[in-house]
Amino acid sequence: MLSSGVKIDSTLLRPQSSSSSETSAPMSSSSDSNDAEDMADLGTCAPVENPISRGDSTSWKFSFNTANTAGIGSKDILKSKFFWNFGVEAIPSKESAVGKLNTSAVTYVMSGVENASVEFFLNGKLWKKQCAPLQVNGSPITGCKCTSSAATVDVAKGGVATWSVTGCSSEEAIASYSWTGISGDGESASYTFSEKGMTVKPGVTVANDDKSVDVVECDEVMSYDSSSPDYAIAEPLDHVDLPAGLSVVMMGGSGDLSMCQIECTAQELLTISLGTGDTLISNYVVLGLIDVEGCKGPLEITLSAPATCTASWSKD
């Protein structure tokens, strides 16, 4: 049941030119108000809960922009009568009330994308705002993961990174994969880095035949250039200052190595994750033996804090 002071309009009429009060002037539905002026920067309109499941409810909210260029103030908005249109599949389908920036609960019984709009009559104009869409999910999609083939790619070797979506489960057939930020074909996507120091973290929207979607975040990938490294330990016991986060260090070891050792010193508790799969944890100073391949060529080093690092290696 709607709260006091709110009514459901079965028919919304156009504003009457002879009306003495703009705040109470009846209005047309969104489908008939072709002469309505878009609210431009008066504010934004969106569902409060998004997405929702079929049969569930959400409310809609108009967020007023006090710095709008139309010169309309908060008091004007609160005196205006809002006319909300939630779509024919919604229960209720319409609602109106003075100063109604937040609607009552609206229930959606069909899955898919639902749209709503809001209108009000003020300063001799009919203002209209199309709201951000609402996603109503039917049969759920669960378990999706989007992983990259590697955390870094070398621009000097083509710079191509790839991602794939796995693990999706749904009672209805998976219908599509829509990639954001990169080019994709079905469950897989790729991106070619043009320079070092770039990071890409794409997303993918998985949809099924019941009009449900699952928005999945993918692994982040960083590019480096082995022909022009930012950091290098060319000889054993060389030192390099590294920032917190992921860095790629060109290591100078070669041939058959019998030992590879990494040492890093920080001003706080330090954790090091290496591209070899090794993880080293200690207070202030981390010293550990790692896979000998880590001392050859590019080595991914992820630090929890800035540190000064060195390496040593020896041959058989």
PDB file of C-alpha atoms in Angstrom:
ATOM      1  CA  MET A   1       0.000   0.000   0.000  1.00  0.00           C
ATOM      2  CA  LEU A   2       1.233   3.479  -0.831  1.00  0.00           C
ATOM      3  CA  SER A   3       1.989   5.989   1.886  1.00  0.00           C
ATOM      4  CA  SER A   4      -0.398   8.811   2.791  1.00  0.00           C
ATOM      5  CA  GLY A   5      -0.606  11.638   0.263  1.00  0.00           C
ATOM      6  CA  VAL A   6       0.398   9.444  -2.697  1.00  0.00           C
ATOM      7  CA  LYS A   7      -2.036   8.390  -5.398  1.00  0.00           C
ATOM      8  CA  ILE A   8      -1.909   6.172  -8.440  1.00  0.00           C
ATOM      9  CA  ASP A   9      -2.832   7.977 -11.666  1.00  0.00           C
ATOM     10  CA  SER A  10      -4.657   5.811 -14.166  1.00  0.00           C
ATOM     11  CA  THR A  11      -4.599   8.737 -16.601  1.00  0.00           C
ATOM     12  CA  LEU A  12      -2.303  11.757 -16.472  1.00  0.00           C
ATOM     13  CA  LEU A  13      -3.571  14.855 -18.273  1.00  0.00           C
ATOM     14  CA  ARG A  14      -1.662  17.711 -19.855  1.00  0.00           C
ATOM     15  CA  PRO A  15      -1.142  20.852 -17.751  1.00  0.00           C
ATOM     16  CA  GLN A  16      -3.960  23.366 -18.129  1.00  0.00           C
ATOM     17  CA  SER A  17      -2.841  26.786 -19.323  1.00  0.00           C
ATOM     18  CA  SER A  18      -5.541  28.425 -17.203  1.00  0.00           C
ATOM     19  CA  SER A  19      -4.328  26.821 -13.975  1.00  0.00           C
ATOM     20  CA  SER A  20      -3.401  29.288 -11.248  1.00  0.00           C
ATOM     21  CA  SER A  21      -0.989  26.900  -9.534  1.00  0.00           C
ATOM     22  CA  GLU A  22       1.944  25.310 -11.340  1.00  0.00           C
ATOM     23  CA  THR A  23       2.569  22.892  -8.502  1.00  0.00           C
ATOM     24  CA  SER A  24      -0.793  21.173  -8.865  1.00  0.00           C
ATOM     25  CA  ALA A  25      -1.179  21.235 -12.643  1.00  0.00           C
ATOM     26  CA  PRO A  26      -2.056  17.799 -14.042  1.00  0.00           C
ATOM     27  CA  MET A  27       0.321  16.370 -16.624  1.00  0.00           C
ATOM     28  CA  SER A  28       0.413  13.921 -19.469  1.00  0.00           C
ATOM     29  CA  SER A  29       2.053  10.532 -19.305  1.00  0.00           C
ATOM     30  CA  SER A  30       5.592  10.275 -20.641  1.00  0.00           C
ATOM     31  CA  SER A  31       4.367   8.695 -23.848  1.00  0.00           C
ATOM     32  CA  ASP A  32       2.137  11.699 -24.649  1.00  0.00           C
ATOM     33  CA  SER A  33       4.313  14.606 -23.480  1.00  0.00           C
ATOM     34  CA  ASN A  34       6.299  15.142 -26.644  1.00  0.00           C
ATOM     35  CA  ASP A  35       6.535  18.855 -25.854  1.00  0.00           C
ATOM     36  CA  ALA A  36       8.220  18.233 -22.491  1.00  0.00           C
ATOM     37  CA  GLU A  37      11.633  19.808 -21.982  1.00  0.00           C
ATOM     38  CA  ASP A  38      14.412  17.545 -20.765  1.00  0.00           C
ATOM     39  CA  MET A  39      15.565  18.384 -17.248  1.00  0.00           C
ATOM     40  CA  ALA A  40      19.128  18.723 -18.534  1.00  0.00           C
ATOM     41  CA  ASP A  41      21.241  19.418 -15.451  1.00  0.00           C
ATOM     42  CA  LEU A  42      18.350  19.705 -12.964  1.00  0.00           C
ATOM     43  CA  GLY A  43      19.292  16.317 -11.581  1.00  0.00           C
ATOM     44  CA  THR A  44      19.474  12.585 -12.145  1.00  0.00           C
ATOM     45  CA  CYS A  45      16.973   9.785 -11.735  1.00  0.00           C
ATOM     46  CA  ALA A  46      17.773   6.150 -10.945  1.00  0.00           C
ATOM     47  CA  PRO A  47      16.473   3.050  -9.146  1.00  0.00           C
ATOM     48  CA  VAL A  48      17.565   2.794  -5.507  1.00  0.00           C
ATOM     49  CA  GLU A  49      18.165  -0.967  -5.687  1.00  0.00           C
ATOM     50  CA  ASN A  50      19.672  -2.209  -8.950  1.00  0.00           C
ATOM     51  CA  PRO A  51      19.653  -4.975 -10.075  1.00  0.00           C
ATOM     52  CA  ILE A  52      16.714  -6.794  -8.503  1.00  0.00           C
ATOM     53  CA  SER A  53      15.220 -10.249  -9.000  1.00  0.00           C
ATOM     54  CA  ARG A  54      11.910 -10.880 -10.735  1.00  0.00           C
ATOM     55  CA  GLY A  55       9.042 -10.370  -8.292  1.00  0.00           C
ATOM     56  CA  ASP A  56      11.079  -8.072  -6.033  1.00  0.00           C
ATOM     57  CA  SER A  57      10.644  -4.349  -5.480  1.00  0.00           C
ATOM     58  CA  THR A  58      12.705  -1.200  -5.660  1.00  0.00           C
ATOM     59  CA  SER A  59      12.009   2.506  -5.376  1.00  0.00           C
ATOM     60  CA  TRP A  60      13.106   5.324  -7.663  1.00  0.00           C
ATOM     61  CA  LYS A  61      14.871   8.523  -6.652  1.00  0.00           C
ATOM     62  CA  PHE A  62      15.304  11.923  -8.280  1.00  0.00           C
ATOM     63  CA  SER A  63      18.529  13.576  -7.068  1.00  0.00           C
ATOM     64  CA  PHE A  64      18.190  17.351  -7.475  1.00  0.00           C
ATOM     65  CA  ASN A  65      21.210  19.363  -8.639  1.00  0.00           C
ATOM     66  CA  THR A  66      21.245  22.606  -6.643  1.00  0.00           C
ATOM     67  CA  ALA A  67      23.844  24.049  -9.054  1.00  0.00           C
ATOM     68  CA  ASN A  68      21.594  23.679 -12.120  1.00  0.00           C
ATOM     69  CA  THR A  69      21.814  26.275 -14.897  1.00  0.00           C
ATOM     70  CA  ALA A  70      18.025  26.778 -15.044  1.00  0.00           C
ATOM     71  CA  GLY A  71      18.091  28.759 -11.793  1.00  0.00           C
ATOM     72  CA  ILE A  72      15.599  26.457 -10.066  1.00  0.00           C
ATOM     73  CA  GLY A  73      15.957  26.183  -6.299  1.00  0.00           C
ATOM     74  CA  SER A  74      15.239  23.423  -3.819  1.00  0.00           C
ATOM     75  CA  LYS A  75      12.065  25.134  -2.569  1.00  0.00           C
ATOM     76  CA  ASP A  76      10.682  25.250  -6.115  1.00  0.00           C
ATOM     77  CA  ILE A  77      11.300  21.536  -6.546  1.00  0.00           C
ATOM     78  CA  LEU A  78       9.674  20.609  -3.242  1.00  0.00           C
ATOM     79  CA  LYS A  79       6.530  22.591  -4.157  1.00  0.00           C
ATOM     80  CA  SER A  80       6.220  20.891  -7.537  1.00  0.00           C
ATOM     81  CA  LYS A  81       4.066  17.864  -8.174  1.00  0.00           C
ATOM     82  CA  PHE A  82       6.055  14.891  -9.456  1.00  0.00           C
ATOM     83  CA  PHE A  83       4.520  12.448 -11.924  1.00  0.00           C
ATOM     84  CA  TRP A  84       6.330   9.114 -12.084  1.00  0.00           C
ATOM     85  CA  ASN A  85       5.847   6.549 -14.851  1.00  0.00           C
ATOM     86  CA  PHE A  86       7.306   3.108 -14.048  1.00  0.00           C
ATOM     87  CA  GLY A  87       6.192   1.182 -17.146  1.00  0.00           C
ATOM     88  CA  VAL A  88       3.248  -1.092 -17.888  1.00  0.00           C
ATOM     89  CA  GLU A  89       4.885  -4.157 -16.291  1.00  0.00           C
ATOM     90  CA  ALA A  90       5.370  -2.387 -12.950  1.00  0.00           C
ATOM     91  CA  ILE A  91       3.066  -2.529  -9.926  1.00  0.00           C
ATOM     92  CA  PRO A  92       2.051   0.272  -9.595  1.00  0.00           C
ATOM     93  CA  SER A  93       2.687   1.620 -13.079  1.00  0.00           C
ATOM     94  CA  LYS A  94       2.372   5.302 -12.080  1.00  0.00           C
ATOM     95  CA  GLU A  95       2.545   7.512  -9.022  1.00  0.00           C
ATOM     96  CA  SER A  96       2.297  11.218  -8.238  1.00  0.00           C
ATOM     97  CA  ALA A  97       2.697  13.511  -5.245  1.00  0.00           C
ATOM     98  CA  VAL A  98       3.980  16.986  -4.372  1.00  0.00           C
ATOM     99  CA  GLY A  99       7.740  17.024  -3.785  1.00  0.00           C
ATOM    100  CA  LYS A 100       7.926  13.276  -4.420  1.00  0.00           C
ATOM    101  CA  LEU A 101      11.674  12.900  -5.012  1.00  0.00           C
ATOM    102  CA  ASN A 102      11.584   9.317  -3.701  1.00  0.00           C
ATOM    103  CA  THR A 103       8.855   6.934  -4.792  1.00  0.00           C
ATOM    104  CA  SER A 104       7.102   4.167  -2.923  1.00  0.00           C
ATOM    105  CA  ALA A 105       8.122   0.555  -3.528  1.00  0.00           C
ATOM    106  CA  VAL A 106       7.557  -0.606  -7.105  1.00  0.00           C
ATOM    107  CA  THR A 107       7.344  -4.322  -7.931  1.00  0.00           C
ATOM    108  CA  TYR A 108       8.441  -5.865 -11.234  1.00  0.00           C
ATOM    109  CA  VAL A 109       7.052  -9.234 -12.305  1.00  0.00           C
ATOM    110  CA  MET A 110       8.878  -9.581 -15.634  1.00  0.00           C
ATOM    111  CA  SER A 111      12.613 -10.029 -16.141  1.00  0.00           C
ATOM    112  CA  GLY A 112      14.646  -7.771 -18.403  1.00  0.00           C
ATOM    113  CA  VAL A 113      15.501  -4.077 -18.594  1.00  0.00           C
ATOM    114  CA  GLU A 114      12.831  -1.734 -17.188  1.00  0.00           C
ATOM    115  CA  ASN A 115      12.678   2.025 -17.691  1.00  0.00           C
ATOM    116  CA  ALA A 116      11.047   4.810 -15.707  1.00  0.00           C
ATOM    117  CA  SER A 117      10.653   8.560 -16.114  1.00  0.00           C
ATOM    118  CA  VAL A 118       9.610  11.526 -13.993  1.00  0.00           C
ATOM    119  CA  GLU A 119       7.928  14.818 -14.950  1.00  0.00           C
ATOM    120  CA  PHE A 120       6.857  18.012 -13.222  1.00  0.00           C
ATOM    121  CA  PHE A 121       5.452  21.392 -14.270  1.00  0.00           C
ATOM    122  CA  LEU A 122       7.429  24.436 -13.105  1.00  0.00           C
ATOM    123  CA  ASN A 123       8.088  27.996 -14.283  1.00  0.00           C
ATOM    124  CA  GLY A 124       5.724  27.574 -17.206  1.00  0.00           C
ATOM    125  CA  LYS A 125       7.514  24.493 -18.511  1.00  0.00           C
ATOM    126  CA  LEU A 126       6.883  20.779 -18.470  1.00  0.00           C
ATOM    127  CA  TRP A 127      10.137  19.142 -17.370  1.00  0.00           C
ATOM    128  CA  LYS A 128      10.921  15.498 -18.030  1.00  0.00           C
ATOM    129  CA  LYS A 129      13.752  13.166 -17.023  1.00  0.00           C
ATOM    130  CA  GLN A 130      14.373   9.647 -18.279  1.00  0.00           C
ATOM    131  CA  CYS A 131      15.792   7.537 -15.468  1.00  0.00           C
ATOM    132  CA  ALA A 132      18.745   5.187 -15.582  1.00  0.00           C
ATOM    133  CA  PRO A 133      17.526   1.680 -16.512  1.00  0.00           C
ATOM    134  CA  LEU A 134      16.695  -1.024 -13.991  1.00  0.00           C
ATOM    135  CA  GLN A 135      17.856  -4.606 -14.503  1.00  0.00           C
ATOM    136  CA  VAL A 136      15.348  -7.223 -13.371  1.00  0.00           C
ATOM    137  CA  ASN A 137      16.914 -10.676 -13.285  1.00  0.00           C
ATOM    138  CA  GLY A 138      15.043 -13.909 -13.813  1.00  0.00           C
ATOM    139  CA  SER A 139      16.852 -17.232 -13.490  1.00  0.00           C
ATOM    140  CA  PRO A 140      20.168 -16.283 -11.835  1.00  0.00           C
ATOM    141  CA  ILE A 141      23.642 -16.626 -13.315  1.00  0.00           C
ATOM    142  CA  THR A 142      26.264 -17.665 -10.763  1.00  0.00           C
ATOM    143  CA  GLY A 143      29.910 -18.678 -10.546  1.00  0.00           C
ATOM    144  CA  CYS A 144      31.317 -16.565 -13.385  1.00  0.00           C
ATOM    145  CA  LYS A 145      35.009 -15.691 -13.221  1.00  0.00           C
ATOM    146  CA  CYS A 146      37.006 -13.606 -15.683  1.00  0.00           C
ATOM    147  CA  THR A 147      40.730 -14.330 -15.609  1.00  0.00           C
ATOM    148  CA  SER A 148      43.715 -13.150 -17.623  1.00  0.00           C
ATOM    149  CA  SER A 149      46.375 -15.409 -19.080  1.00  0.00           C
ATOM    150  CA  ALA A 150      49.064 -13.376 -17.261  1.00  0.00           C
ATOM    151  CA  ALA A 151      49.310 -10.414 -14.886  1.00  0.00           C
ATOM    152  CA  THR A 152      51.721  -8.604 -17.230  1.00  0.00           C
ATOM    153  CA  VAL A 153      52.489  -8.475 -20.948  1.00  0.00           C
ATOM    154  CA  ASP A 154      55.645  -7.402 -22.761  1.00  0.00           C
ATOM    155  CA  VAL A 155      55.130  -4.688 -25.391  1.00  0.00           C
ATOM    156  CA  ALA A 156      58.411  -5.734 -26.999  1.00  0.00           C
ATOM    157  CA  LYS A 157      56.865  -9.149 -27.703  1.00  0.00           C
ATOM    158  CA  GLY A 158      53.574  -7.940 -29.151  1.00  0.00           C
ATOM    159  CA  GLY A 159      51.830  -6.785 -25.974  1.00  0.00           C
ATOM    160  CA  VAL A 160      48.740  -8.975 -26.427  1.00  0.00           C
ATOM    161  CA  ALA A 161      46.756  -9.790 -23.285  1.00  0.00           C
ATOM    162  CA  THR A 162      43.862 -12.259 -23.235  1.00  0.00           C
ATOM    163  CA  TRP A 163      40.963 -12.882 -20.859  1.00  0.00           C
ATOM    164  CA  SER A 164      38.391 -15.665 -20.624  1.00  0.00           C
ATOM    165  CA  VAL A 165      35.144 -16.243 -18.724  1.00  0.00           C
ATOM    166  CA  THR A 166      34.659 -19.595 -16.997  1.00  0.00           C
ATOM    167  CA  GLY A 167      32.478 -21.192 -14.349  1.00  0.00           C
ATOM    168  CA  CYS A 168      29.128 -19.634 -15.304  1.00  0.00           C
ATOM    169  CA  SER A 169      26.116 -21.644 -14.143  1.00  0.00           C
ATOM    170  CA  SER A 170      22.458 -21.019 -15.009  1.00  0.00           C
ATOM    171  CA  GLU A 171      19.249 -23.025 -15.394  1.00  0.00           C
ATOM    172  CA  GLU A 172      18.672 -21.115 -18.626  1.00  0.00           C
ATOM    173  CA  ALA A 173      21.127 -21.152 -21.525  1.00  0.00           C
ATOM    174  CA  ILE A 174      23.829 -18.483 -21.582  1.00  0.00           C
ATOM    175  CA  ALA A 175      22.889 -16.161 -24.439  1.00  0.00           C
ATOM    176  CA  SER A 176      25.690 -13.614 -24.740  1.00  0.00           C
ATOM    177  CA  TYR A 177      28.892 -12.066 -23.416  1.00  0.00           C
ATOM    178  CA  SER A 178      29.257  -8.283 -23.725  1.00  0.00           C
ATOM    179  CA  TRP A 179      32.767  -6.975 -23.063  1.00  0.00           C
ATOM    180  CA  THR A 180      33.567  -3.495 -21.746  1.00  0.00           C
ATOM    181  CA  GLY A 181      36.857  -1.747 -22.507  1.00  0.00           C
ATOM    182  CA  ILE A 182      38.229  -4.425 -24.843  1.00  0.00           C
ATOM    183  CA  SER A 183      37.181  -6.428 -27.888  1.00  0.00           C
ATOM    184  CA  GLY A 184      35.666  -9.819 -27.173  1.00  0.00           C
ATOM    185  CA  ASP A 185      34.232 -12.781 -29.027  1.00  0.00           C
ATOM    186  CA  GLY A 186      32.030 -14.946 -26.851  1.00  0.00           C
ATOM    187  CA  GLU A 187      33.797 -16.178 -23.723  1.00  0.00           C
ATOM    188  CA  SER A 188      37.201 -14.755 -24.735  1.00  0.00           C
ATOM    189  CA  ALA A 189      38.620 -11.284 -25.298  1.00  0.00           C
ATOM    190  CA  SER A 190      41.955  -9.650 -26.018  1.00  0.00           C
ATOM    191  CA  TYR A 191      43.697  -6.297 -25.924  1.00  0.00           C
ATOM    192  CA  THR A 192      46.959  -5.149 -27.510  1.00  0.00           C
ATOM    193  CA  PHE A 193      49.028  -2.766 -25.394  1.00  0.00           C
ATOM    194  CA  SER A 194      50.816  -0.037 -27.340  1.00  0.00           C
ATOM    195  CA  GLU A 195      53.227   1.143 -24.640  1.00  0.00           C
ATOM    196  CA  LYS A 196      54.597   0.222 -21.247  1.00  0.00           C
ATOM    197  CA  GLY A 197      53.033   1.331 -17.981  1.00  0.00           C
ATOM    198  CA  MET A 198      49.447   0.822 -19.130  1.00  0.00           C
ATOM    199  CA  THR A 199      46.884  -1.067 -17.051  1.00  0.00           C
ATOM    200  CA  VAL A 200      43.634  -2.565 -18.306  1.00  0.00           C
ATOM    201  CA  LYS A 201      40.894  -4.019 -16.114  1.00  0.00           C
ATOM    202  CA  PRO A 202      37.960  -4.968 -18.357  1.00  0.00           C
ATOM    203  CA  GLY A 203      34.497  -6.161 -17.473  1.00  0.00           C
ATOM    204  CA  VAL A 204      32.049  -8.541 -19.088  1.00  0.00           C
ATOM    205  CA  THR A 205      28.269  -8.791 -18.823  1.00  0.00           C
ATOM    206  CA  VAL A 206      26.960 -12.340 -19.094  1.00  0.00           C
ATOM    207  CA  ALA A 207      23.295 -12.741 -20.111  1.00  0.00           C
ATOM    208  CA  ASN A 208      21.004 -15.772 -20.291  1.00  0.00           C
ATOM    209  CA  ASP A 209      17.766 -16.612 -22.108  1.00  0.00           C
ATOM    210  CA  ASP A 210      15.699 -15.460 -19.110  1.00  0.00           C
ATOM    211  CA  LYS A 211      16.981 -11.874 -19.563  1.00  0.00           C
ATOM    212  CA  SER A 212      19.191 -12.125 -16.487  1.00  0.00           C
ATOM    213  CA  VAL A 213      22.652 -10.570 -16.441  1.00  0.00           C
ATOM    214  CA  ASP A 214      25.756 -10.959 -14.301  1.00  0.00           C
ATOM    215  CA  VAL A 215      28.321  -8.142 -14.443  1.00  0.00           C
ATOM    216  CA  VAL A 216      31.766  -9.678 -13.897  1.00  0.00           C
ATOM    217  CA  GLU A 217      35.021  -7.846 -13.136  1.00  0.00           C
ATOM    218  CA  CYS A 218      38.128  -9.210 -14.831  1.00  0.00           C
ATOM    219  CA  ASP A 219      41.756  -9.427 -13.716  1.00  0.00           C
ATOM    220  CA  GLU A 220      43.887  -6.337 -14.193  1.00  0.00           C
ATOM    221  CA  VAL A 221      46.833  -6.604 -16.592  1.00  0.00           C
ATOM    222  CA  MET A 222      49.843  -4.268 -16.743  1.00  0.00           C
ATOM    223  CA  SER A 223      52.224  -3.746 -19.667  1.00  0.00           C
ATOM    224  CA  TYR A 224      55.997  -3.426 -19.583  1.00  0.00           C
ATOM    225  CA  ASP A 225      58.745  -3.170 -22.195  1.00  0.00           C
ATOM    226  CA  SER A 226      61.660  -5.567 -21.803  1.00  0.00           C
ATOM    227  CA  SER A 227      63.640  -3.514 -24.322  1.00  0.00           C
ATOM    228  CA  SER A 228      63.270  -0.406 -22.131  1.00  0.00           C
ATOM    229  CA  PRO A 229      62.839  -1.494 -18.495  1.00  0.00           C
ATOM    230  CA  ASP A 230      62.024   0.958 -15.706  1.00  0.00           C
ATOM    231  CA  TYR A 231      63.815  -1.232 -13.178  1.00  0.00           C
ATOM    232  CA  ALA A 232      66.772  -3.571 -13.610  1.00  0.00           C
ATOM    233  CA  ILE A 233      69.144  -5.650 -11.522  1.00  0.00           C
ATOM    234  CA  ALA A 234      71.804  -6.254 -14.123  1.00  0.00           C
ATOM    235  CA  GLU A 235      74.460  -7.738 -11.838  1.00  0.00           C
ATOM    236  CA  PRO A 236      74.307  -9.671  -8.562  1.00  0.00           C
ATOM    237  CA  LEU A 237      73.896  -7.371  -5.535  1.00  0.00           C
ATOM    238  CA  ASP A 238      72.722  -4.390  -7.616  1.00  0.00           C
ATOM    239  CA  HIS A 239      70.035  -2.434  -5.723  1.00  0.00           C
ATOM    240  CA  VAL A 240      66.780  -0.948  -6.997  1.00  0.00           C
ATOM    241  CA  ASP A 241      64.128   1.152  -5.200  1.00  0.00           C
ATOM    242  CA  LEU A 242      60.640  -0.157  -5.967  1.00  0.00           C
ATOM    243  CA  PRO A 243      57.216   1.354  -5.168  1.00  0.00           C
ATOM    244  CA  ALA A 244      54.346  -0.476  -3.507  1.00  0.00           C
ATOM    245  CA  GLY A 245      52.337  -2.534  -5.963  1.00  0.00           C
ATOM    246  CA  LEU A 246      53.416  -4.378  -9.077  1.00  0.00           C
ATOM    247  CA  SER A 247      56.751  -3.676 -10.771  1.00  0.00           C
ATOM    248  CA  VAL A 248      58.577  -5.561 -13.498  1.00  0.00           C
ATOM    249  CA  VAL A 249      62.336  -5.828 -12.914  1.00  0.00           C
ATOM    250  CA  MET A 250      64.717  -7.001 -15.623  1.00  0.00           C
ATOM    251  CA  MET A 251      67.063  -9.529 -14.026  1.00  0.00           C
ATOM    252  CA  GLY A 252      70.538 -10.025 -15.455  1.00  0.00           C
ATOM    253  CA  GLY A 253      71.028 -13.724 -14.801  1.00  0.00           C
ATOM    254  CA  SER A 254      71.483 -16.158 -17.680  1.00  0.00           C
ATOM    255  CA  GLY A 255      72.467 -19.710 -18.450  1.00  0.00           C
ATOM    256  CA  ASP A 256      72.283 -22.554 -15.931  1.00  0.00           C
ATOM    257  CA  LEU A 257      71.846 -21.031 -12.479  1.00  0.00           C
ATOM    258  CA  SER A 258      72.139 -23.014  -9.265  1.00  0.00           C
ATOM    259  CA  MET A 259      70.698 -20.350  -6.967  1.00  0.00           C
ATOM    260  CA  CYS A 260      68.538 -17.210  -7.094  1.00  0.00           C
ATOM    261  CA  GLN A 261      67.985 -15.088  -3.991  1.00  0.00           C
ATOM    262  CA  ILE A 262      65.875 -11.953  -3.462  1.00  0.00           C
ATOM    263  CA  GLU A 263      66.313  -9.491  -0.585  1.00  0.00           C
ATOM    264  CA  CYS A 264      64.104  -6.434   0.044  1.00  0.00           C
ATOM    265  CA  THR A 265      64.207  -3.901   2.889  1.00  0.00           C
ATOM    266  CA  ALA A 266      61.263  -1.689   3.910  1.00  0.00           C
ATOM    267  CA  GLN A 267      60.211   0.619   6.743  1.00  0.00           C
ATOM    268  CA  GLU A 268      57.234  -1.569   7.681  1.00  0.00           C
ATOM    269  CA  LEU A 269      55.912  -5.124   7.544  1.00  0.00           C
ATOM    270  CA  LEU A 270      56.591  -6.338   4.029  1.00  0.00           C
ATOM    271  CA  THR A 271      55.009  -8.974   1.828  1.00  0.00           C
ATOM    272  CA  ILE A 272      56.469  -9.836  -1.562  1.00  0.00           C
ATOM    273  CA  SER A 273      54.633 -11.779  -4.258  1.00  0.00           C
ATOM    274  CA  LEU A 274      56.758 -12.865  -7.206  1.00  0.00           C
ATOM    275  CA  GLY A 275      55.907 -13.913 -10.730  1.00  0.00           C
ATOM    276  CA  THR A 276      57.585 -17.235 -10.005  1.00  0.00           C
ATOM    277  CA  GLY A 277      54.743 -18.074  -7.611  1.00  0.00           C
ATOM    278  CA  ASP A 278      56.828 -17.470  -4.480  1.00  0.00           C
ATOM    279  CA  THR A 279      55.485 -15.348  -1.592  1.00  0.00           C
ATOM    280  CA  LEU A 280      57.869 -13.949   1.044  1.00  0.00           C
ATOM    281  CA  ILE A 281      56.685 -12.332   4.303  1.00  0.00           C
ATOM    282  CA  SER A 282      58.776 -10.764   7.061  1.00  0.00           C
ATOM    283  CA  ASN A 283      59.272  -7.677   9.223  1.00  0.00           C
ATOM    284  CA  TYR A 284      61.220  -4.954   7.405  1.00  0.00           C
ATOM    285  CA  VAL A 285      63.699  -7.304   5.695  1.00  0.00           C
ATOM    286  CA  VAL A 286      62.672 -10.121   3.378  1.00  0.00           C
ATOM    287  CA  LEU A 287      65.290 -12.623   2.270  1.00  0.00           C
ATOM    288  CA  GLY A 288      64.468 -15.790   0.417  1.00  0.00           C
ATOM    289  CA  LEU A 289      65.477 -18.272  -2.239  1.00  0.00           C
ATOM    290  CA  ILE A 290      63.203 -18.454  -5.270  1.00  0.00           C
ATOM    291  CA  ASP A 291      62.993 -20.404  -8.509  1.00  0.00           C
ATOM    292  CA  VAL A 292      66.205 -19.840 -10.476  1.00  0.00           C
ATOM    293  CA  GLU A 293      64.183 -18.702 -13.503  1.00  0.00           C
ATOM    294  CA  GLY A 294      63.274 -15.612 -11.459  1.00  0.00           C
ATOM    295  CA  CYS A 295      66.791 -14.251 -11.942  1.00  0.00           C
ATOM    296  CA  LYS A 296      66.550 -14.428 -15.737  1.00  0.00           C
ATOM    297  CA  GLY A 297      64.775 -11.743 -17.730  1.00  0.00           C
ATOM    298  CA  PRO A 298      61.642  -9.918 -16.506  1.00  0.00           C
ATOM    299  CA  LEU A 299      60.491 -10.704 -12.953  1.00  0.00           C
ATOM    300  CA  GLU A 300      57.145  -9.505 -11.594  1.00  0.00           C
ATOM    301  CA  ILE A 301      57.564  -8.188  -8.039  1.00  0.00           C
ATOM    302  CA  THR A 302      54.509  -7.065  -6.055  1.00  0.00           C
ATOM    303  CA  LEU A 303      55.274  -5.255  -2.798  1.00  0.00           C
ATOM    304  CA  SER A 304      52.918  -4.363   0.051  1.00  0.00           C
ATOM    305  CA  ALA A 305      55.075  -1.283   0.767  1.00  0.00           C
ATOM    306  CA  PRO A 306      57.933   0.623  -0.910  1.00  0.00           C
ATOM    307  CA  ALA A 307      61.229  -1.216  -0.547  1.00  0.00           C
ATOM    308  CA  THR A 308      64.829  -1.399  -1.695  1.00  0.00           C
ATOM    309  CA  CYS A 309      65.523  -4.733  -3.349  1.00  0.00           C
ATOM    310  CA  THR A 310      68.560  -6.634  -4.509  1.00  0.00           C
ATOM    311  CA  ALA A 311      69.221 -10.072  -5.922  1.00  0.00           C
ATOM    312  CA  SER A 312      72.057 -12.528  -6.148  1.00  0.00           C
ATOM    313  CA  TRP A 313      72.545 -15.608  -8.266  1.00  0.00           C
ATOM    314  CA  SER A 314      75.207 -18.143  -9.065  1.00  0.00           C
ATOM    315  CA  LYS A 315      75.865 -20.683 -11.775  1.00  0.00           C
ATOM    316  CA  ASP A 316      76.482 -24.387 -11.415  1.00  0.00           C
TER     317      ASP A 316
END
